[in-house]
Amino acid sequence: MPWPVGLTCKITDPNKITFHPDDLNNFQSPGTYIQNFKAHIYLGKGSYIAPNVGIITANHKIDNLDEHEEGKDVVIGEKCWIGMNSIVLPGVTLGNKTIVAAGSVVTKSFPQGHVVIGGAPARILKQL
């Protein structure tokens, strides 16, 4: 890795992730899994990623689990918080100041931001 990464943090392609250098703390959370071998992940400045969070850009193909679907970028805005044990799926965009409740599965985008989302699948719980 070209920057410090915690022992149990996994990043599949450091060249396909964009983040602010002040946010290196996001790569120290235990169990964080950033799967970005098929598309790019953008992390906005001042966002936080809790332990055991998964951010993925490609799912397995349903008819052939040995292969992956085409990748889709994931965009996380500025000042977001991705709660512990949450999963952000391919193609999701989270607007600025989006809070993802712990244990959520984010299957769709919330580009407007300024919301608390949670559940499986995630839905808006509160406007900020």
mmCIF file of C-alpha atoms in Angstrom:
data_model
loop_
_atom_site.group_PDB
_atom_site.id
_atom_site.type_symbol
_atom_site.label_atom_id
_atom_site.label_comp_id
_atom_site.label_asym_id
_atom_site.label_seq_id
_atom_site.Cartn_x
_atom_site.Cartn_y
_atom_site.Cartn_z
ATOM 1 C CA MET A 1 0.000 0.000 0.000
ATOM 2 C CA PRO A 2 1.273 3.496 -0.781
ATOM 3 C CA TRP A 3 -0.083 4.823 2.545
ATOM 4 C CA PRO A 4 -0.474 3.369 6.080
ATOM 5 C CA VAL A 5 -3.219 0.749 6.321
ATOM 6 C CA GLY A 6 -4.281 -1.162 9.422
ATOM 7 C CA LEU A 7 -3.407 -4.847 9.603
ATOM 8 C CA THR A 8 -7.009 -6.041 9.127
ATOM 9 C CA CYS A 9 -8.081 -3.386 6.601
ATOM 10 C CA LYS A 10 -8.304 -4.753 3.031
ATOM 11 C CA ILE A 11 -8.116 -2.548 -0.077
ATOM 12 C CA THR A 12 -8.064 -4.380 -3.392
ATOM 13 C CA ASP A 13 -6.685 -1.548 -5.570
ATOM 14 C CA PRO A 14 -5.079 1.563 -4.015
ATOM 15 C CA ASN A 15 -5.022 3.214 -7.464
ATOM 16 C CA LYS A 16 -8.820 3.233 -7.650
ATOM 17 C CA ILE A 17 -9.577 5.120 -4.462
ATOM 18 C CA THR A 18 -9.644 8.897 -4.054
ATOM 19 C CA PHE A 19 -9.569 10.463 -0.588
ATOM 20 C CA HIS A 20 -8.159 13.466 1.240
ATOM 21 C CA PRO A 21 -4.775 12.777 2.923
ATOM 22 C CA ASP A 22 -6.123 14.104 6.234
ATOM 23 C CA ASP A 23 -8.486 11.106 6.302
ATOM 24 C CA LEU A 24 -5.932 8.295 6.599
ATOM 25 C CA ASN A 25 -7.726 7.267 9.807
ATOM 26 C CA ASN A 26 -10.350 5.532 7.625
ATOM 27 C CA PHE A 27 -7.810 2.890 6.690
ATOM 28 C CA GLN A 28 -7.066 1.989 10.296
ATOM 29 C CA SER A 29 -10.548 0.712 11.228
ATOM 30 C CA PRO A 30 -10.373 -3.025 11.977
ATOM 31 C CA GLY A 31 -12.035 -5.296 9.454
ATOM 32 C CA THR A 32 -12.700 -2.601 6.838
ATOM 33 C CA TYR A 33 -13.110 -4.148 3.383
ATOM 34 C CA ILE A 34 -12.774 -1.898 0.335
ATOM 35 C CA GLN A 35 -13.339 -3.941 -2.823
ATOM 36 C CA ASN A 36 -12.574 -1.711 -5.786
ATOM 37 C CA PHE A 37 -10.840 -3.837 -8.403
ATOM 38 C CA LYS A 38 -13.545 -3.136 -11.009
ATOM 39 C CA ALA A 39 -14.424 0.545 -10.360
ATOM 40 C CA HIS A 40 -13.413 3.618 -8.382
ATOM 41 C CA ILE A 41 -14.312 4.662 -4.822
ATOM 42 C CA TYR A 42 -14.405 8.340 -3.878
ATOM 43 C CA LEU A 43 -14.344 9.256 -0.174
ATOM 44 C CA GLY A 44 -15.233 12.861 0.619
ATOM 45 C CA LYS A 45 -13.109 14.910 2.988
ATOM 46 C CA GLY A 46 -13.991 14.570 6.644
ATOM 47 C CA SER A 47 -15.941 11.323 6.275
ATOM 48 C CA TYR A 48 -15.561 8.454 8.726
ATOM 49 C CA ILE A 49 -15.632 4.709 8.148
ATOM 50 C CA ALA A 50 -16.274 2.568 11.226
ATOM 51 C CA PRO A 51 -14.913 -0.958 11.853
ATOM 52 C CA ASN A 52 -16.122 -3.884 9.730
ATOM 53 C CA VAL A 53 -17.559 -1.701 6.971
ATOM 54 C CA GLY A 54 -17.656 -3.113 3.442
ATOM 55 C CA ILE A 55 -17.612 -0.861 0.380
ATOM 56 C CA ILE A 56 -17.807 -2.826 -2.850
ATOM 57 C CA THR A 57 -17.872 -1.906 -6.535
ATOM 58 C CA ALA A 58 -18.832 -5.274 -8.094
ATOM 59 C CA ASN A 59 -21.016 -8.221 -7.099
ATOM 60 C CA HIS A 60 -20.630 -11.810 -8.233
ATOM 61 C CA LYS A 61 -22.640 -12.842 -11.295
ATOM 62 C CA ILE A 62 -25.707 -14.793 -10.234
ATOM 63 C CA ASP A 63 -25.316 -17.388 -13.003
ATOM 64 C CA ASN A 64 -21.546 -17.817 -12.522
ATOM 65 C CA LEU A 65 -20.207 -17.066 -9.045
ATOM 66 C CA ASP A 66 -16.623 -17.358 -10.334
ATOM 67 C CA GLU A 67 -17.113 -14.071 -12.220
ATOM 68 C CA HIS A 68 -18.084 -10.535 -11.216
ATOM 69 C CA GLU A 69 -20.572 -8.094 -12.718
ATOM 70 C CA GLU A 70 -19.266 -4.904 -14.313
ATOM 71 C CA GLY A 71 -18.005 -2.494 -11.682
ATOM 72 C CA LYS A 72 -19.840 0.656 -10.645
ATOM 73 C CA ASP A 73 -18.207 3.596 -8.857
ATOM 74 C CA VAL A 74 -19.123 4.364 -5.246
ATOM 75 C CA VAL A 75 -19.164 8.008 -4.143
ATOM 76 C CA ILE A 76 -19.296 9.014 -0.492
ATOM 77 C CA GLY A 77 -19.682 12.754 0.036
ATOM 78 C CA GLU A 78 -17.995 15.031 2.542
ATOM 79 C CA LYS A 79 -18.628 14.731 6.292
ATOM 80 C CA CYS A 80 -20.367 11.339 6.022
ATOM 81 C CA TRP A 81 -20.292 8.626 8.656
ATOM 82 C CA ILE A 82 -20.572 4.960 7.696
ATOM 83 C CA GLY A 83 -21.555 3.060 10.859
ATOM 84 C CA MET A 84 -20.058 -0.211 12.063
ATOM 85 C CA ASN A 85 -20.888 -3.407 10.121
ATOM 86 C CA SER A 86 -22.534 -1.513 7.250
ATOM 87 C CA ILE A 87 -22.235 -2.432 3.589
ATOM 88 C CA VAL A 88 -22.259 0.039 0.692
ATOM 89 C CA LEU A 89 -23.012 -1.688 -2.620
ATOM 90 C CA PRO A 90 -21.913 -0.915 -6.205
ATOM 91 C CA GLY A 91 -23.082 2.311 -7.818
ATOM 92 C CA VAL A 92 -24.163 4.028 -4.585
ATOM 93 C CA THR A 93 -23.729 7.775 -4.153
ATOM 94 C CA LEU A 94 -24.129 9.284 -0.696
ATOM 95 C CA GLY A 95 -24.459 13.063 -0.568
ATOM 96 C CA ASN A 96 -22.641 15.250 1.929
ATOM 97 C CA LYS A 97 -23.453 14.721 5.618
ATOM 98 C CA THR A 98 -25.102 11.325 5.189
ATOM 99 C CA ILE A 99 -25.023 9.123 8.278
ATOM 100 C CA VAL A 100 -25.391 5.378 7.749
ATOM 101 C CA ALA A 101 -26.701 3.571 10.837
ATOM 102 C CA ALA A 102 -24.714 0.582 12.079
ATOM 103 C CA GLY A 103 -25.496 -2.704 10.342
ATOM 104 C CA SER A 104 -27.137 -1.125 7.293
ATOM 105 C CA VAL A 105 -27.088 -2.410 3.728
ATOM 106 C CA VAL A 106 -26.996 0.537 1.334
ATOM 107 C CA THR A 107 -28.376 -0.683 -1.999
ATOM 108 C CA LYS A 108 -29.351 2.659 -3.555
ATOM 109 C CA SER A 109 -28.124 6.237 -3.675
ATOM 110 C CA PHE A 110 -29.066 9.129 -1.395
ATOM 111 C CA PRO A 111 -27.426 11.980 -3.338
ATOM 112 C CA GLN A 112 -29.340 14.733 -1.528
ATOM 113 C CA GLY A 113 -27.326 14.077 1.645
ATOM 114 C CA HIS A 114 -28.115 15.594 5.060
ATOM 115 C CA VAL A 115 -29.951 12.417 6.099
ATOM 116 C CA VAL A 116 -29.649 9.508 8.482
ATOM 117 C CA ILE A 117 -30.245 6.227 6.672
ATOM 118 C CA GLY A 118 -30.482 2.732 8.057
ATOM 119 C CA GLY A 119 -31.845 -0.750 7.653
ATOM 120 C CA ALA A 120 -31.568 -3.527 5.115
ATOM 121 C CA PRO A 121 -32.109 -2.157 2.583
ATOM 122 C CA ALA A 122 -31.292 1.302 3.888
ATOM 123 C CA ARG A 123 -34.003 3.948 3.853
ATOM 124 C CA ILE A 124 -34.217 7.505 5.185
ATOM 125 C CA LEU A 125 -34.735 7.515 8.948
ATOM 126 C CA LYS A 126 -34.298 11.234 9.553
ATOM 127 C CA GLN A 127 -33.618 14.482 7.711
ATOM 128 C CA LEU A 128 -30.753 16.549 9.128
#
